[in-house]
Coordinates of C-alpha atoms in Angstrom, one line a residue:
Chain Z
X1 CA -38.6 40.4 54.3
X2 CA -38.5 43.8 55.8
X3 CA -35.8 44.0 57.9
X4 CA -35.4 47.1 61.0
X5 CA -32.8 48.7 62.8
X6 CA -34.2 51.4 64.9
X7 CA -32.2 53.7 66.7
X8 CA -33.6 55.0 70.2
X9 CA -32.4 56.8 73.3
X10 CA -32.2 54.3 76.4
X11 CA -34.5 54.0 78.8
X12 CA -37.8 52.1 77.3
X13 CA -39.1 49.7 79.3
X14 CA -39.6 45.8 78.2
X15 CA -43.3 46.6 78.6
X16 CA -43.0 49.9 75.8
X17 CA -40.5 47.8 73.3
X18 CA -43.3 44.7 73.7
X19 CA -45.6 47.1 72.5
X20 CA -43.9 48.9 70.0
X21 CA -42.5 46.1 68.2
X22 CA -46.1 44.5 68.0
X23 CA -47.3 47.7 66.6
X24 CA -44.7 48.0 64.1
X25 CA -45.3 44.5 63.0
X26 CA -49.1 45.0 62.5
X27 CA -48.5 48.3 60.4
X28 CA -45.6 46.8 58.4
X29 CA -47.9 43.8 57.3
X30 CA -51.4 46.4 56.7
X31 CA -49.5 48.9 54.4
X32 CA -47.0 46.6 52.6
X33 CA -49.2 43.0 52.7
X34 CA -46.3 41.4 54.2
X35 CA -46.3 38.3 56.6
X36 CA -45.6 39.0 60.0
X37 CA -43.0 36.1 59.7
X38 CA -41.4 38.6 57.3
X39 CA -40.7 41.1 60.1
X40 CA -37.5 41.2 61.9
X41 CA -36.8 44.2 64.2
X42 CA -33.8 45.1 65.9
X43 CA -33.5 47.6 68.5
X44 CA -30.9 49.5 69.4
X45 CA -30.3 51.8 73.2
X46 CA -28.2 54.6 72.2
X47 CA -27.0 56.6 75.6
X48 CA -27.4 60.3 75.6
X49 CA -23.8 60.5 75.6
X50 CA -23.8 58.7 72.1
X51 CA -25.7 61.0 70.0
X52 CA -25.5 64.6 68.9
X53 CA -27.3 66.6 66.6
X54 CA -26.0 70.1 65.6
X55 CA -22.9 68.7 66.8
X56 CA -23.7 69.1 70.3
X57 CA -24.5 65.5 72.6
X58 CA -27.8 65.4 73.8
X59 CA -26.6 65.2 77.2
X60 CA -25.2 68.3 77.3
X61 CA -28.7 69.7 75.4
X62 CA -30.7 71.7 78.1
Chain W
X1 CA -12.3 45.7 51.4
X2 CA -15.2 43.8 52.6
X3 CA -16.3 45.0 56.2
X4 CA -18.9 42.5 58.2
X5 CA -21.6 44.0 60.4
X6 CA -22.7 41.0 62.4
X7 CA -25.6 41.2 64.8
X8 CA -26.3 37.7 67.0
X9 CA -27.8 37.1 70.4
X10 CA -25.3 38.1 73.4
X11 CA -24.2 35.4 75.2
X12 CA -21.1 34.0 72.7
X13 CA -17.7 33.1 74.9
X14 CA -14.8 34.8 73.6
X15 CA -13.1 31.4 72.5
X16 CA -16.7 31.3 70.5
X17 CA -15.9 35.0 68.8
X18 CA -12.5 34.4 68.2
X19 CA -13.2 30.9 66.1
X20 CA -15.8 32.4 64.2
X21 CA -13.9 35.4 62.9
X22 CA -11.0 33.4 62.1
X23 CA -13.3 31.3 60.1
X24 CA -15.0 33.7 58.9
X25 CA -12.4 35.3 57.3
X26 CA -10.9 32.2 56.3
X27 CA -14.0 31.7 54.2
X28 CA -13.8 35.3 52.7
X29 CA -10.9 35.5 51.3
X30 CA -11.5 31.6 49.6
X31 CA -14.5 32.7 47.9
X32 CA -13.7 36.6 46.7
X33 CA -9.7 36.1 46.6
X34 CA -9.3 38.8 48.6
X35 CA -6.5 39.4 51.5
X36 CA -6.9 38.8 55.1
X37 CA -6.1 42.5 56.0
X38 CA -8.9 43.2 54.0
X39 CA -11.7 41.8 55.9
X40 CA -13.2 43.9 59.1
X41 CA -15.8 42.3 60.7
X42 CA -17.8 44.0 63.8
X43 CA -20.2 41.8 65.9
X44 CA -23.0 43.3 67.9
X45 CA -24.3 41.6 70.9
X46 CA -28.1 41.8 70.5
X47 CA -30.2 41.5 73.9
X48 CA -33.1 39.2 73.6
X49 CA -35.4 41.9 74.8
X50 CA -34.3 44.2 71.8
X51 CA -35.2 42.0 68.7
X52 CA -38.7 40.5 67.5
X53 CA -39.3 38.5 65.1
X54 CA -43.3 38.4 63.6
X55 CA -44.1 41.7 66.1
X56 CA -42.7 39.6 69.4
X57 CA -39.7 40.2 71.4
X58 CA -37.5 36.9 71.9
X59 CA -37.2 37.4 75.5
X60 CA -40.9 36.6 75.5
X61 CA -40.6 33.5 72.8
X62 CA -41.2 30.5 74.2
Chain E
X1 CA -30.5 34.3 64.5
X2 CA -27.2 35.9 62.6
X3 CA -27.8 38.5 60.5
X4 CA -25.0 39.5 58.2
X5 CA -24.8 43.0 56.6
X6 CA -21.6 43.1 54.6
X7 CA -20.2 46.0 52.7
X8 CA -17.9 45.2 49.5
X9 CA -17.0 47.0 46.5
X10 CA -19.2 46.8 43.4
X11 CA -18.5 44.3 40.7
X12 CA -18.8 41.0 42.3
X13 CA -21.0 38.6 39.9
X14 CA -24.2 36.8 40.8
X15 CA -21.9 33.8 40.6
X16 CA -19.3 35.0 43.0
X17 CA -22.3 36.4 45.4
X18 CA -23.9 32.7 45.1
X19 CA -20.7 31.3 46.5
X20 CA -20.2 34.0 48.7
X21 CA -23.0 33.3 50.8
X22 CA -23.7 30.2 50.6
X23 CA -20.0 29.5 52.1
X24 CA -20.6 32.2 54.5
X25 CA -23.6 30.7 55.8
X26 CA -22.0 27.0 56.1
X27 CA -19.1 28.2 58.2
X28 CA -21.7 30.3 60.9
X29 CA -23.6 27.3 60.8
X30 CA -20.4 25.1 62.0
X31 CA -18.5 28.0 63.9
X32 CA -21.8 29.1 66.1
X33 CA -23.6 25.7 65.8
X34 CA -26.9 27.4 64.8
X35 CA -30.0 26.2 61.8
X36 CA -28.9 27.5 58.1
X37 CA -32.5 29.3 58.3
X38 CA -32.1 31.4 60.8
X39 CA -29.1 33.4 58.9
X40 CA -30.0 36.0 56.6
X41 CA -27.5 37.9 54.7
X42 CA -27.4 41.2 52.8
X43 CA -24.8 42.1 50.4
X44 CA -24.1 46.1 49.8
X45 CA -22.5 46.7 46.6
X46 CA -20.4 49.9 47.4
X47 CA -18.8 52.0 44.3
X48 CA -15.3 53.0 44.6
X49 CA -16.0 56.0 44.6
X50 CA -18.4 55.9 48.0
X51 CA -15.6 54.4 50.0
X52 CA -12.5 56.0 51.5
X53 CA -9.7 55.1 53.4
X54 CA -7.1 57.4 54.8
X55 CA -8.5 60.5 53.7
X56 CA -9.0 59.1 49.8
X57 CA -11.5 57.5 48.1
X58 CA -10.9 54.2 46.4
X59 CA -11.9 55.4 42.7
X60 CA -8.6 58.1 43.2
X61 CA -6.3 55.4 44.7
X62 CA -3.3 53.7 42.2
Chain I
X1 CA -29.7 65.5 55.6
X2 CA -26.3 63.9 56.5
X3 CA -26.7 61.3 59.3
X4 CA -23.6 59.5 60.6
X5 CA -23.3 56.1 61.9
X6 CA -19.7 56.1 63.2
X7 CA -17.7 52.6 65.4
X8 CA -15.2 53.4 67.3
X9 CA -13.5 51.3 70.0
X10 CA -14.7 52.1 73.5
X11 CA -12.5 54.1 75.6
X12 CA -13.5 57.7 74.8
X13 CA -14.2 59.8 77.5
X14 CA -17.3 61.9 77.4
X15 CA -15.3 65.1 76.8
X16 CA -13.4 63.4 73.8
X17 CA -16.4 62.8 72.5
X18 CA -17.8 66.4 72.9
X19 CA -14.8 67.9 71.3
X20 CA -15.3 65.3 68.4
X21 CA -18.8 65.2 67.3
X22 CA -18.7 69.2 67.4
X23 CA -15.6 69.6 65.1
X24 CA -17.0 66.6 62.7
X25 CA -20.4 68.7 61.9
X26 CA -18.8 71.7 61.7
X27 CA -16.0 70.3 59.1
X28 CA -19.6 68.8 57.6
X29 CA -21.2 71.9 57.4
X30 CA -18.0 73.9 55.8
X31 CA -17.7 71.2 53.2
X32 CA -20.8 70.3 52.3
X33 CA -23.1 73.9 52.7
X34 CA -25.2 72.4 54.9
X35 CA -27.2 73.4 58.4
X36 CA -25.3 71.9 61.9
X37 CA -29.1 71.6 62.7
X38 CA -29.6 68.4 59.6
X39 CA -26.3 66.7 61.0
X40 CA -26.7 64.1 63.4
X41 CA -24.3 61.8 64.8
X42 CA -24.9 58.5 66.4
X43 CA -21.3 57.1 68.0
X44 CA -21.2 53.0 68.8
X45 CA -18.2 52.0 71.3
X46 CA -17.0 48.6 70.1
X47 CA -15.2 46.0 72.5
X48 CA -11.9 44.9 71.0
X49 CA -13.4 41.8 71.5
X50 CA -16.1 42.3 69.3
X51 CA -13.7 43.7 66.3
X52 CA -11.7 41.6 64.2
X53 CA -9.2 42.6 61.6
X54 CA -7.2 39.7 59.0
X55 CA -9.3 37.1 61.0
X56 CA -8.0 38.1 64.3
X57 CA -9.7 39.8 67.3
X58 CA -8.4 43.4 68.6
X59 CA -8.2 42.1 72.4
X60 CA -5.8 39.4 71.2
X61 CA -3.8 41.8 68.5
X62 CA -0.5 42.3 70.2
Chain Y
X1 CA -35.5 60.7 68.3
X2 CA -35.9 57.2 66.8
X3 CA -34.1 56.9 63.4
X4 CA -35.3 53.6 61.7
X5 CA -32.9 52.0 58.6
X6 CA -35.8 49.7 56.9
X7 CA -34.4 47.3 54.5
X8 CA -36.6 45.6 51.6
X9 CA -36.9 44.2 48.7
X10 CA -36.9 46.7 46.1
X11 CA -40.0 47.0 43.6
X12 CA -42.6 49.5 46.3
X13 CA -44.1 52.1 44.4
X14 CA -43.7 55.9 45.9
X15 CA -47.1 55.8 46.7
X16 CA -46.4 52.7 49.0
X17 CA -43.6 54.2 50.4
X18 CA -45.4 57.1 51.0
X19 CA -48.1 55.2 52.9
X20 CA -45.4 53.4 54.8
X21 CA -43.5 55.7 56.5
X22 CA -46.5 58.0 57.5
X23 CA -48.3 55.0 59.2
X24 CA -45.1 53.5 60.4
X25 CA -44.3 57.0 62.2
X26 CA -47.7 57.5 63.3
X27 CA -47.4 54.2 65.0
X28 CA -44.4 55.2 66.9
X29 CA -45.5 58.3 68.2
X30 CA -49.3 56.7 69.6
X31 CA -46.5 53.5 71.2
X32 CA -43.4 55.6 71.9
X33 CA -45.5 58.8 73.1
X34 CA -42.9 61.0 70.6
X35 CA -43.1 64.4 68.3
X36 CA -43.2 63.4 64.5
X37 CA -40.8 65.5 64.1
X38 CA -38.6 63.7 65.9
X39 CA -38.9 60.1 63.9
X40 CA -36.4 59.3 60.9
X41 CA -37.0 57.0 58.6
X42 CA -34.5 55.5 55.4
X43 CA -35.5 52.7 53.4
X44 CA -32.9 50.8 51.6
X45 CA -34.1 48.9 49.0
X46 CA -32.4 45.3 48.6
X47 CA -32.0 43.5 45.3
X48 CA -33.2 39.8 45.6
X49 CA -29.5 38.9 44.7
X50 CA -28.3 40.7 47.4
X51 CA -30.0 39.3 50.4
X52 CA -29.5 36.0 51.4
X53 CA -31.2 33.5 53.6
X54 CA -30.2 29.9 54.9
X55 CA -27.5 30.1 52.6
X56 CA -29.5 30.8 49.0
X57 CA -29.9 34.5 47.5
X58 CA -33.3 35.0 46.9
X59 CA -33.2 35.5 43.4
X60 CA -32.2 31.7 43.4
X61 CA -35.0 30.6 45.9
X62 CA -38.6 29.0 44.2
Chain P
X1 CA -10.3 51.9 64.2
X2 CA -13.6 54.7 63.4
X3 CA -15.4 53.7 60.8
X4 CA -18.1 55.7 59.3
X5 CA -21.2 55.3 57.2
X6 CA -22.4 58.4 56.4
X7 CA -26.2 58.6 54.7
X8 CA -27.0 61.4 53.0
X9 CA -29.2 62.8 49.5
X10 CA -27.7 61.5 46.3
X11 CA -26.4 64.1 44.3
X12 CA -23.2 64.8 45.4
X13 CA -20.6 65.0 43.2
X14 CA -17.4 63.1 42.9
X15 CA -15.3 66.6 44.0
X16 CA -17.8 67.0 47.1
X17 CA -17.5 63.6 47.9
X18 CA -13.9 63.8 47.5
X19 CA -12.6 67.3 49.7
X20 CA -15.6 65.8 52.2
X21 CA -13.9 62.6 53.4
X22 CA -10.6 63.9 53.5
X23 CA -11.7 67.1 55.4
X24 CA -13.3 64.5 57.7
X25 CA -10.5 62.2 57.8
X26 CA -8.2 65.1 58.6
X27 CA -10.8 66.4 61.9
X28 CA -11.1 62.9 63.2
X29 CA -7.5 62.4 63.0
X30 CA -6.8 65.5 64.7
X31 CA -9.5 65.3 68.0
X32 CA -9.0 61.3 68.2
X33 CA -5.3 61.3 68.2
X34 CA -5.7 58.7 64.9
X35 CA -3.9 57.7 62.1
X36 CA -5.4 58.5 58.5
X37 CA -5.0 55.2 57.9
X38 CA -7.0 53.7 60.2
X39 CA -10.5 55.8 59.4
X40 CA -12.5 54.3 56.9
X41 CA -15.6 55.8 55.2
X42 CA -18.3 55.1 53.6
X43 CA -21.1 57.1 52.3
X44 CA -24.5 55.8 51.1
X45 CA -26.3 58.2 48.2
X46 CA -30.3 58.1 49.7
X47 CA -33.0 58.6 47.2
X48 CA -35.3 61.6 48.7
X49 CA -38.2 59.4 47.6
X50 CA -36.5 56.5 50.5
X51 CA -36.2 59.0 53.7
X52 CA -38.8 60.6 55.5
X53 CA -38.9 62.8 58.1
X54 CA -42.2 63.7 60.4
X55 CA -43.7 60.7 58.5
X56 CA -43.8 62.3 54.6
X57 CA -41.2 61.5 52.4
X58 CA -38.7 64.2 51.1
X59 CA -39.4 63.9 47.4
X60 CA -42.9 65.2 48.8
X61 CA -41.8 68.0 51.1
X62 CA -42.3 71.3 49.8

């Protein structure tokens, strides 16, 4: 029953997260033998604005 | 001190929200004893196009 | 498609859990009119000593 | 390694935020012994109507 | 900078763990066209009578 | 309202743990214009054998 919460800066298309989330899937069930009925993932858009690292927001980084 | 992350599909009314935290809460504090001011609960509004379930998006579930 | 991730402090029995959830899933089930299968639920046990509130943790309130 | 997850009702300007997520890592860093460069900071706005305290939304807390 | 949380059932030897997260980052960098060093990954593992679903803790399910 | 879950390596002692949140508490208080009372934390003690960065798991960096 894996379950995902992944974290990512905005702007994928539908087309990328279609992809991505197949390819996920397929890995997740390969490595751990895991149906793919077993997989839920959840995406999360986090804004530029939203997320620092060093304590400085990555859209201030340059 | 239990705190609730909820994650559902967007699209719940905010007469929906408001009954099922009240409810929610309700419940809680039935089954652990606890006290209403207790009990935080966060939703999050999950787009269709951000959460797959066997490696496909629901926004292309049919 | 609720999923529910709910902190709480440590200490709660597998009795009080079984409750817990089952409760928990009945009142979703009536508050957002969804299937009993499409809620999942995971519990996090948190020590006292993990969570704080005002600046203190819970294992040094009285 | 410290990664932080923190909800906060929306509202914050983009400069509040600035001002924020650089004092947290370097209180982080002065506390801890740690890098600013291992210290990242993810920051979700919440709706009031998506937060509920004692069973009750924030947008309908008076 | 995607930061995955993975929950699953505990019981995954390192060595599956260690397999997991390499092909599950290599995955995202071939889909999501990112640096390695960029990807985060944190596995929670979940006790079967802490996760819940339609109601019944797995440890209860048959 | 912040809330904060904070992940980071297990080994922290309770004294860490203890000046950490309320050196935190303190800096959010001060650059949100909060009360103590309303900041909640809670920290989650990772396994360096359960988070991986660059795809290879901390308990095998060297």
């Amino acid at each position: 029953m894996p379950t995902f919460n992944i974290q990512l800066f905005e702007g994928r298309t539908a087309e990328e997260k279609r992809k991505f989330v197949e390819a996920i899937t397929r890995t997740t069930c390969e490595t751990l033998g895991c149906e793919p009925g077993s997989v839920d993932i959840i995406l999360t858009d986090v804004k530029r604005e939203n997320w620092a690292t060093a304590g400085k927001l990555w859209s201030e980084q340059k």
